[in-house]
Amino acid sequence: MLILIVFIMVSISIISSSVRIGRRSHRVALYFKKYIEQNQLGSVEILDLQQYQFPVFEERLRLQPNPSEKMLSFANKIAASDGVIIVTPEYNGGYPASLKNVVDLLYNEWHRKPVAISTVSDGIYGGTQVITSLQFSLWKIRAWTVPAMFPVPSADKVFDEKGNALNKEKTDKRAALFIKELMWCIKAKSKMTEEQ
Ligand SMILES: Cc1cc2nc3c(=O)[nH]c(=O)nc-3n(C[C@H](O)[C@H](O)[C@H](O)COP(=O)(O)O)c2cc1C
């Protein structure tokens, strides 16, 4: 009897939100990419908003007469992802305009998308004030925010520029819990694909 084992690879996009010169939160995005790859949890890609350089919001993608290739590609990547990790800095208690730009740009692509949020600051609170406003916007656009936190205080002191955690064991332990919740939501959603 032929036993066919099919591995279904989970696909995860990491949105690195900061476009700031000398940004630190990108280190956290790099860390998550490494973590997912090292633990063979799925395929993973960083969608780096500093690279995309989207213009300030003009209109929702579906209503744009001539959307750029970059916008279409970004939208397709979000649509094709099983889950998304957003790494966001905290700016004056909120999340950056670069991130709002892409939340508003898309619509159906966000629907029921499992989205896990990691917040970053250089202070001691790890950007936790961002959570409520970002979560609200994502809820409003019908994404599925994962009930897990990954706050990163003092980002420049706990990760190096390549995204290596200075205390790998402790950080990996926290990441495991965070990613586990994302994976649970992805799995739960896959069981509901027949439902509308
Ligand atoms: C405009 C601006 C506002 C900030 N506001 C806050 C804040 O409200 N709370 C906080 O903990 N850190 C705040 N910070 C510090 C950032 O969290 C810190 O610089 C972090 O590294 C930002 O991420 P980034 O380096 O990836 O841009 C602020 C930084 C900037 C540039």
Coordinates of N, CA and C and ligand atoms in Angstrom, one line a residue:
M1 N 0.9 -1.2 0.0 CA 0.0 0.0 0.0 C 0.9 1.2 0.0
L2 N 0.6 2.1 -0.9 CA 1.4 3.3 -1.0 C 0.8 4.4 0.0
I3 N 1.7 4.7 0.9 CA 1.3 5.7 1.9 C 1.9 7.1 1.4
L4 N 1.0 8.0 1.2 CA 1.4 9.3 0.7 C 1.4 10.3 1.8
I5 N 2.5 10.8 2.2 CA 2.6 11.8 3.3 C 2.7 13.1 2.6
V6 N 1.8 14.0 2.9 CA 1.8 15.3 2.3 C 2.1 16.3 3.4
F7 N 3.2 17.0 3.3 CA 3.5 18.1 4.2 C 3.0 19.4 3.7
I8 N 2.2 20.0 4.5 CA 1.6 21.3 4.1 C 2.5 22.4 4.8
M9 N 3.2 23.1 4.0 CA 4.0 24.1 4.5 C 3.3 25.4 4.8
V10 N 3.3 25.8 6.1 CA 2.7 27.1 6.5 C 3.5 28.2 5.9
S11 N 2.8 29.2 5.4 CA 3.5 30.4 4.9 C 3.2 31.6 5.7
I12 N 4.3 32.2 6.2 CA 4.2 33.3 7.1 C 4.9 34.6 6.5
S13 N 4.2 35.7 6.6 CA 4.8 37.0 6.2 C 5.1 37.8 7.5
I14 N 6.2 38.4 7.5 CA 6.6 39.3 8.6 C 6.6 40.7 8.1
I15 N 5.7 41.6 8.6 CA 5.8 43.0 8.2 C 6.7 43.7 9.1
S16 N 7.8 44.2 8.5 CA 8.7 45.1 9.3 C 8.2 46.5 9.0
S17 N 7.7 47.2 10.1 CA 6.9 48.4 9.8 C 7.7 49.7 9.8
S18 N 8.8 49.7 10.5 CA 9.6 50.9 10.7 C 10.3 51.3 9.4
V19 N 10.2 52.5 9.0 CA 10.9 53.0 7.8 C 11.9 54.1 8.3
R20 N 12.1 54.1 9.6 CA 12.9 55.2 10.2 C 14.4 54.9 9.9
I21 N 15.2 56.0 9.7 CA 16.6 55.9 9.5 C 17.2 55.4 10.9
G22 N 18.0 54.4 10.8 CA 18.6 53.8 12.0 C 17.7 53.0 12.8
R23 N 16.6 52.5 12.2 CA 15.6 51.7 12.9 C 16.2 50.5 13.7
R24 N 15.5 50.2 14.8 CA 15.9 49.1 15.6 C 14.9 47.9 15.5
S25 N 13.7 48.2 15.3 CA 12.7 47.1 15.3 C 12.9 46.1 14.2
H26 N 13.6 46.5 13.2 CA 13.8 45.5 12.1 C 14.6 44.3 12.6
R27 N 15.4 44.5 13.6 CA 16.1 43.4 14.2 C 15.2 42.3 14.7
V28 N 14.0 42.7 15.2 CA 13.1 41.8 15.7 C 12.5 41.0 14.6
A29 N 12.2 41.7 13.4 CA 11.7 41.0 12.2 C 12.7 39.9 11.8
L30 N 14.0 40.3 11.8 CA 15.1 39.4 11.4 C 15.1 38.2 12.3
Y31 N 15.0 38.5 13.6 CA 15.0 37.4 14.6 C 13.9 36.4 14.3
F32 N 12.6 36.9 14.1 CA 11.5 36.0 13.8 C 11.8 35.1 12.6
K33 N 12.3 35.7 11.6 CA 12.6 35.0 10.3 C 13.5 33.8 10.6
K34 N 14.6 34.2 11.3 CA 15.6 33.1 11.7 C 14.9 32.0 12.6
Y35 N 14.1 32.5 13.5 CA 13.5 31.5 14.5 C 12.6 30.5 13.7
I36 N 11.8 31.1 12.8 CA 10.9 30.2 12.0 C 11.7 29.2 11.1
E37 N 12.7 29.8 10.5 CA 13.5 28.9 9.6 C 14.3 27.9 10.4
Q38 N 14.9 28.3 11.5 CA 15.7 27.3 12.3 C 14.9 26.2 12.9
N39 N 13.6 26.5 13.2 CA 12.8 25.5 13.8 C 11.8 24.9 12.8
Q40 N 12.1 25.2 11.5 CA 11.4 24.6 10.4 C 9.9 24.6 10.6
L41 N 9.4 25.8 10.9 CA 8.0 26.0 11.2 C 7.2 26.4 10.0
G42 N 7.8 26.7 8.9 CA 7.1 27.1 7.7 C 8.0 27.9 6.8
S43 N 7.5 28.4 5.7 CA 8.2 29.3 4.8 C 7.9 30.7 5.3
V44 N 8.9 31.6 5.2 CA 8.8 32.9 5.8 C 9.5 34.0 5.0
E45 N 8.8 35.1 4.9 CA 9.4 36.2 4.2 C 9.1 37.5 4.9
I46 N 10.1 38.4 4.9 CA 10.0 39.7 5.5 C 9.4 40.7 4.5
L47 N 8.3 41.3 4.8 CA 7.8 42.4 3.9 C 8.3 43.7 4.6
D48 N 9.3 44.2 4.0 CA 10.0 45.4 4.6 C 9.4 46.7 4.1
L49 N 8.7 47.4 4.9 CA 8.1 48.6 4.4 C 9.1 49.7 4.0
Q50 N 10.3 49.6 4.6 CA 11.4 50.5 4.2 C 11.8 50.3 2.7
Q51 N 11.7 49.0 2.3 CA 12.1 48.7 1.0 C 10.9 49.0 0.0
Y52 N 9.7 48.8 0.4 CA 8.6 49.1 -0.5 C 8.4 50.6 -0.8
Q53 N 8.7 51.4 0.2 CA 8.6 52.9 0.0 C 7.2 53.3 -0.6
F54 N 6.1 52.8 0.0 CA 4.8 53.1 -0.5 C 4.6 54.6 -0.3
P55 N 3.9 55.3 -1.3 CA 3.5 56.7 -1.0 C 2.5 56.7 0.1
V56 N 2.3 57.9 0.7 CA 1.3 58.1 1.7 C -0.1 57.8 1.1
F57 N -0.9 57.1 1.8 CA -2.2 56.6 1.3 C -2.9 57.6 0.4
E58 N -3.3 57.1 -0.8 CA -4.1 57.9 -1.7 C -5.5 57.3 -1.9
E59 N -5.5 56.0 -2.0 CA -6.8 55.3 -2.1 C -6.6 53.8 -1.8
R60 N -7.6 53.1 -1.5 CA -7.6 51.7 -1.3 C -7.2 51.0 -2.6
L61 N -6.4 50.0 -2.5 CA -5.9 49.3 -3.7 C -7.0 48.9 -4.7
R62 N -8.1 48.4 -4.2 CA -9.1 47.9 -5.2 C -9.8 49.1 -5.9
L63 N -9.6 50.3 -5.5 CA -10.2 51.4 -6.2 C -9.2 52.3 -6.9
Q64 N -7.9 51.8 -6.9 CA -6.9 52.5 -7.7 C -7.0 52.2 -9.2
P65 N -7.0 53.1 -10.1 CA -7.0 52.8 -11.5 C -5.7 52.1 -12.0
N66 N -4.6 52.6 -11.5 CA -3.3 52.0 -11.9 C -2.4 51.7 -10.8
P67 N -2.7 50.7 -10.0 CA -1.9 50.4 -8.9 C -0.5 49.9 -9.3
S68 N 0.5 50.3 -8.5 CA 1.9 49.9 -8.8 C 2.1 48.4 -8.7
E69 N 3.1 47.9 -9.4 CA 3.4 46.5 -9.2 C 3.8 46.1 -7.8
K70 N 4.4 47.1 -7.1 CA 4.8 46.9 -5.7 C 3.6 46.7 -4.8
M71 N 2.6 47.5 -5.1 CA 1.4 47.4 -4.3 C 0.7 46.0 -4.5
L72 N 0.6 45.7 -5.8 CA -0.1 44.4 -6.2 C 0.7 43.2 -5.6
S73 N 2.0 43.3 -5.7 CA 2.8 42.2 -5.1 C 2.7 42.1 -3.6
F74 N 2.7 43.3 -2.9 CA 2.5 43.2 -1.5 C 1.1 42.6 -1.1
A75 N 0.1 43.1 -1.8 CA -1.3 42.5 -1.6 C -1.3 41.0 -1.8
N76 N -0.7 40.6 -2.9 CA -0.7 39.1 -3.2 C 0.0 38.3 -2.1
K77 N 1.1 38.9 -1.6 CA 1.8 38.2 -0.6 C 1.0 38.1 0.7
I78 N 0.3 39.2 1.1 CA -0.5 39.1 2.3 C -1.7 38.1 2.0
A79 N -2.3 38.2 0.9 CA -3.4 37.2 0.6 C -2.9 35.8 0.6
A80 N -1.7 35.5 0.1 CA -1.2 34.1 0.1 C -0.7 33.6 1.4
S81 N -0.5 34.5 2.3 CA 0.1 34.1 3.6 C -0.9 33.4 4.5
D82 N -0.5 32.3 5.2 CA -1.4 31.7 6.1 C -1.5 32.5 7.4
G83 N -0.5 33.2 7.7 CA -0.5 34.1 8.9 C 0.5 35.2 8.7
V84 N 0.3 36.3 9.5 CA 1.2 37.4 9.4 C 1.7 37.8 10.8
I85 N 3.0 38.1 10.9 CA 3.5 38.7 12.1 C 3.8 40.2 11.8
I86 N 3.2 41.1 12.6 CA 3.5 42.5 12.4 C 4.5 42.9 13.5
V87 N 5.7 43.4 13.1 CA 6.6 44.0 14.0 C 6.5 45.5 14.0
T88 N 6.0 46.1 15.0 CA 5.8 47.6 15.0 C 6.5 48.3 16.2
P89 N 7.1 49.4 15.8 CA 7.6 50.3 16.9 C 6.5 51.1 17.6
E90 N 6.8 51.6 18.7 CA 5.8 52.6 19.3 C 6.3 54.0 19.1
Y91 N 5.5 54.8 18.5 CA 5.8 56.2 18.3 C 4.6 57.0 19.0
N92 N 5.0 57.7 20.0 CA 4.0 58.5 20.7 C 2.7 57.7 21.0
G93 N 3.0 56.6 21.5 CA 1.9 55.7 22.0 C 1.1 55.1 20.9
G94 N 1.5 55.3 19.6 CA 0.8 54.7 18.5 C 1.7 53.9 17.6
Y95 N 1.2 53.4 16.5 CA 2.0 52.7 15.5 C 2.3 53.6 14.4
P96 N 3.4 53.3 13.6 CA 3.8 54.3 12.6 C 2.9 54.4 11.4
A97 N 2.9 55.6 10.7 CA 2.1 55.9 9.6 C 2.4 54.9 8.5
S98 N 3.6 54.4 8.3 CA 3.9 53.4 7.3 C 3.1 52.2 7.5
L99 N 2.8 51.8 8.7 CA 2.0 50.6 8.9 C 0.5 50.9 8.6
K100 N 0.0 52.0 9.1 CA -1.4 52.4 8.8 C -1.7 52.4 7.3
N101 N -0.7 53.0 6.6 CA -0.7 53.0 5.1 C -1.1 51.7 4.5
V102 N -0.4 50.6 5.0 CA -0.7 49.3 4.4 C -1.9 48.6 5.0
V103 N -2.3 48.9 6.2 CA -3.5 48.4 6.8 C -4.7 48.9 5.9
D104 N -4.7 50.2 5.6 CA -5.8 50.8 4.9 C -5.7 50.5 3.4
L105 N -4.6 50.2 2.9 CA -4.4 49.9 1.4 C -5.2 48.7 1.0
L106 N -5.2 47.7 1.9 CA -5.8 46.4 1.6 C -7.2 46.3 2.2
Y107 N -7.9 45.3 1.8 CA -9.2 45.1 2.5 C -9.5 43.6 2.6
N108 N -9.9 42.9 1.5 CA -10.2 41.5 1.6 C -9.0 40.7 2.0
E109 N -7.8 41.2 1.6 CA -6.6 40.4 2.0 C -6.5 40.2 3.5
W110 N -7.0 41.1 4.3 CA -6.9 41.0 5.7 C -8.0 40.1 6.3
H111 N -9.0 39.9 5.6 CA -10.2 39.2 6.1 C -9.8 37.8 6.8
R112 N -10.1 37.7 8.1 CA -9.8 36.5 8.8 C -8.4 36.1 8.8
K113 N -7.5 37.0 8.5 CA -6.0 36.7 8.4 C -5.5 36.6 9.9
P114 N -4.9 35.5 10.3 CA -4.3 35.5 11.6 C -3.1 36.4 11.6
V115 N -3.2 37.4 12.5 CA -2.1 38.4 12.6 C -1.6 38.5 14.1
A116 N -0.3 38.2 14.2 CA 0.3 38.3 15.6 C 1.1 39.6 15.6
I117 N 1.0 40.3 16.7 CA 1.7 41.6 16.9 C 2.8 41.6 17.8
S118 N 4.0 42.0 17.4 CA 5.1 42.2 18.2 C 5.5 43.7 18.3
T119 N 5.5 44.2 19.5 CA 5.7 45.7 19.7 C 7.2 45.9 20.2
V120 N 7.7 47.1 19.8 CA 9.1 47.3 20.1 C 9.3 48.8 20.5
S121 N 10.1 48.9 21.6 CA 10.5 50.3 21.9 C 11.9 50.3 22.5
D122 N 12.5 51.5 22.7 CA 13.8 51.5 23.3 C 13.7 51.7 24.8
G123 N 12.4 51.9 25.3 CA 12.2 52.0 26.7 C 11.9 50.7 27.4
I124 N 11.4 50.8 28.6 CA 11.2 49.5 29.4 C 9.9 48.8 29.2
Y125 N 9.0 49.5 28.5 CA 7.6 48.9 28.3 C 7.4 48.1 27.0
G126 N 8.4 48.1 26.2 CA 8.3 47.3 25.0 C 7.3 47.6 24.0
G127 N 6.9 48.9 24.0 CA 5.9 49.3 23.0 C 4.5 48.8 23.2
T128 N 4.2 48.5 24.5 CA 2.9 47.8 24.7 C 1.7 48.8 24.5
Q129 N 1.9 50.1 24.5 CA 0.8 51.0 24.3 C 0.3 51.0 22.9
V130 N 1.0 50.4 22.0 CA 0.6 50.3 20.6 C -0.5 49.3 20.4
I131 N -0.5 48.3 21.2 CA -1.4 47.1 21.0 C -2.9 47.6 20.8
T132 N -3.4 48.4 21.7 CA -4.8 48.7 21.6 C -5.2 49.3 20.3
S133 N -4.4 50.3 19.8 CA -4.8 51.0 18.6 C -4.6 50.1 17.4
L134 N -3.6 49.4 17.4 CA -3.3 48.5 16.2 C -4.3 47.4 16.1
Q135 N -4.6 46.8 17.3 CA -5.5 45.7 17.4 C -6.9 46.2 16.9
F136 N -7.3 47.4 17.3 CA -8.6 47.9 16.9 C -8.7 48.1 15.4
S137 N -7.6 48.7 14.8 CA -7.7 48.9 13.4 C -7.7 47.6 12.6
L138 N -7.0 46.6 13.1 CA -7.0 45.3 12.5 C -8.4 44.6 12.7
W139 N -8.9 44.7 13.8 CA -10.3 44.2 14.1 C -11.3 44.8 13.1
K140 N -11.2 46.1 13.0 CA -12.1 46.9 12.2 C -12.0 46.5 10.7
I141 N -10.9 46.1 10.3 CA -10.7 45.6 8.9 C -10.9 44.1 8.7
R142 N -11.3 43.5 9.8 CA -11.8 42.1 9.9 C -10.6 41.1 9.8
A143 N -9.5 41.5 10.3 CA -8.4 40.6 10.4 C -8.6 39.8 11.7
W144 N -7.9 38.8 12.0 CA -8.0 37.9 13.2 C -6.8 38.1 14.0
T145 N -6.8 39.0 15.0 CA -5.6 39.3 15.8 C -5.4 38.1 16.8
V146 N -4.2 37.7 16.8 CA -3.9 36.5 17.7 C -3.7 37.0 19.1
P147 N -4.3 36.4 20.1 CA -4.2 36.8 21.4 C -2.9 36.4 22.1
A148 N -1.8 37.0 21.6 CA -0.5 36.7 22.2 C 0.4 38.0 22.1
M149 N 1.3 38.2 23.0 CA 2.1 39.4 22.9 C 3.6 39.0 22.8
F150 N 4.3 39.9 22.1 CA 5.8 39.8 22.1 C 6.4 41.2 22.2
P151 N 6.3 41.8 23.4 CA 6.9 43.1 23.6 C 8.4 43.0 23.7
V152 N 9.0 44.0 23.0 CA 10.5 44.0 23.1 C 11.0 45.4 23.6
P153 N 11.3 45.4 24.9 CA 11.9 46.6 25.5 C 13.4 46.7 25.1
S154 N 13.9 47.9 25.1 CA 15.4 48.1 24.8 C 15.9 47.3 23.6
A155 N 15.2 47.5 22.5 CA 15.4 46.6 21.3 C 16.9 46.6 20.9
D156 N 17.6 47.8 21.0 CA 19.0 47.9 20.6 C 19.9 47.1 21.5
K157 N 19.4 46.8 22.7 CA 20.3 46.1 23.7 C 20.1 44.6 23.7
V158 N 18.9 44.2 23.2 CA 18.6 42.7 23.3 C 18.8 42.0 22.0
F159 N 18.9 42.7 20.9 CA 19.2 42.0 19.6 C 20.3 42.8 18.9
D160 N 21.1 42.0 18.2 CA 22.2 42.7 17.4 C 21.6 43.1 16.0
E161 N 22.4 43.7 15.2 CA 21.9 44.2 13.9 C 21.4 43.1 13.0
K162 N 21.9 41.9 13.2 CA 21.5 40.8 12.3 C 20.3 40.1 12.8
G163 N 19.8 40.5 13.9 CA 18.6 39.9 14.5 C 18.9 38.7 15.4
N164 N 20.2 38.6 15.9 CA 20.5 37.6 16.9 C 20.1 38.1 18.3
A165 N 19.4 37.3 19.0 CA 19.0 37.6 20.4 C 20.3 37.4 21.3
L166 N 20.5 38.4 22.1 CA 21.7 38.3 22.9 C 21.5 37.2 24.0
N167 N 20.3 37.1 24.5 CA 19.9 36.0 25.3 C 19.0 35.0 24.5
K168 N 19.6 34.2 23.7 CA 18.9 33.4 22.8 C 17.9 32.4 23.5
E169 N 18.4 31.8 24.5 CA 17.5 30.8 25.2 C 16.2 31.4 25.7
K170 N 16.4 32.5 26.4 CA 15.2 33.2 27.0 C 14.3 33.7 25.9
T171 N 14.9 34.3 24.8 CA 14.1 34.9 23.8 C 13.4 33.8 23.0
D172 N 14.1 32.7 22.7 CA 13.4 31.6 22.0 C 12.2 31.0 22.7
K173 N 12.4 31.0 24.0 CA 11.3 30.5 24.9 C 10.0 31.4 24.7
R174 N 10.2 32.6 24.7 CA 9.1 33.6 24.6 C 8.5 33.5 23.2
A175 N 9.5 33.4 22.2 CA 9.0 33.3 20.8 C 8.2 32.0 20.6
A176 N 8.6 30.9 21.2 CA 7.9 29.7 21.0 C 6.4 29.8 21.4
L177 N 6.2 30.5 22.5 CA 4.8 30.7 23.0 C 4.0 31.6 22.1
F178 N 4.7 32.6 21.6 CA 4.0 33.6 20.7 C 3.7 32.9 19.4
I179 N 4.6 32.2 18.8 CA 4.4 31.6 17.5 C 3.4 30.4 17.6
K180 N 3.4 29.8 18.8 CA 2.5 28.7 19.0 C 1.0 29.2 18.9
E181 N 0.8 30.3 19.4 CA -0.6 30.9 19.3 C -1.0 31.2 17.9
L182 N 0.0 31.8 17.2 CA -0.2 32.1 15.7 C -0.5 30.8 15.0
M183 N 0.3 29.8 15.2 CA 0.1 28.5 14.5 C -1.3 27.9 14.8
W184 N -1.7 28.0 16.1 CA -3.0 27.5 16.5 C -4.1 28.1 15.7
C185 N -4.0 29.5 15.5 CA -5.0 30.2 14.8 C -5.0 29.8 13.3
I186 N -3.8 29.6 12.8 CA -3.6 29.2 11.4 C -4.3 27.8 11.2
K187 N -4.0 26.9 12.1 CA -4.5 25.5 12.0 C -6.1 25.6 12.2
A188 N -6.5 26.4 13.1 CA -8.0 26.4 13.3 C -8.7 27.0 12.1
K189 N -8.0 28.0 11.5 CA -8.6 28.5 10.3 C -8.7 27.5 9.1
S190 N -7.6 26.7 9.0 CA -7.5 25.8 7.9 C -8.6 24.7 8.1
K191 N -9.1 24.5 9.3 CA -10.2 23.5 9.5 C -11.5 24.1 9.2
M192 N -11.6 25.4 8.9 CA -12.8 26.1 8.7 C -12.9 26.6 7.3
T193 N -12.0 26.1 6.4 CA -12.0 26.7 5.0 C -13.3 26.5 4.2
E194 N -14.1 25.5 4.6 CA -15.3 25.2 3.9 C -16.4 26.2 4.3
E195 N -16.2 26.8 5.5 CA -17.3 27.7 6.1 C -17.1 29.1 5.5
Q196 N -18.2 29.8 5.3 CA -18.1 31.2 4.8 C -18.3 32.2 5.9
Ligands
LIG1 C1 8.7 59.7 16.8 C2 9.0 58.8 17.9 C3 8.1 58.6 19.0 C4 8.4 57.7 20.0 N1 7.5 57.5 21.0 C5 7.7 56.5 21.9 C6 6.7 56.2 22.9 O1 5.7 56.8 22.9 N2 7.0 55.2 23.8 C7 8.2 54.5 23.7 O2 8.4 53.6 24.6 N3 9.1 54.8 22.8 C8 8.9 55.8 21.9 N4 9.9 56.0 21.0 C9 11.1 55.3 21.0 C10 11.0 54.1 20.0 O3 10.1 53.1 20.5 C11 12.3 53.5 19.7 O4 13.1 54.5 19.0 C12 12.2 52.3 18.8 O5 13.6 51.9 18.5 C13 11.5 52.6 17.5 O6 11.6 51.6 16.6 P1 12.5 51.8 15.3 O7 13.8 52.1 15.7 O8 12.4 50.5 14.5 O9 11.9 52.9 14.5 C14 9.6 57.0 20.0 C15 10.5 57.2 18.9 C16 10.2 58.0 17.9 C17 11.1 58.2 16.7

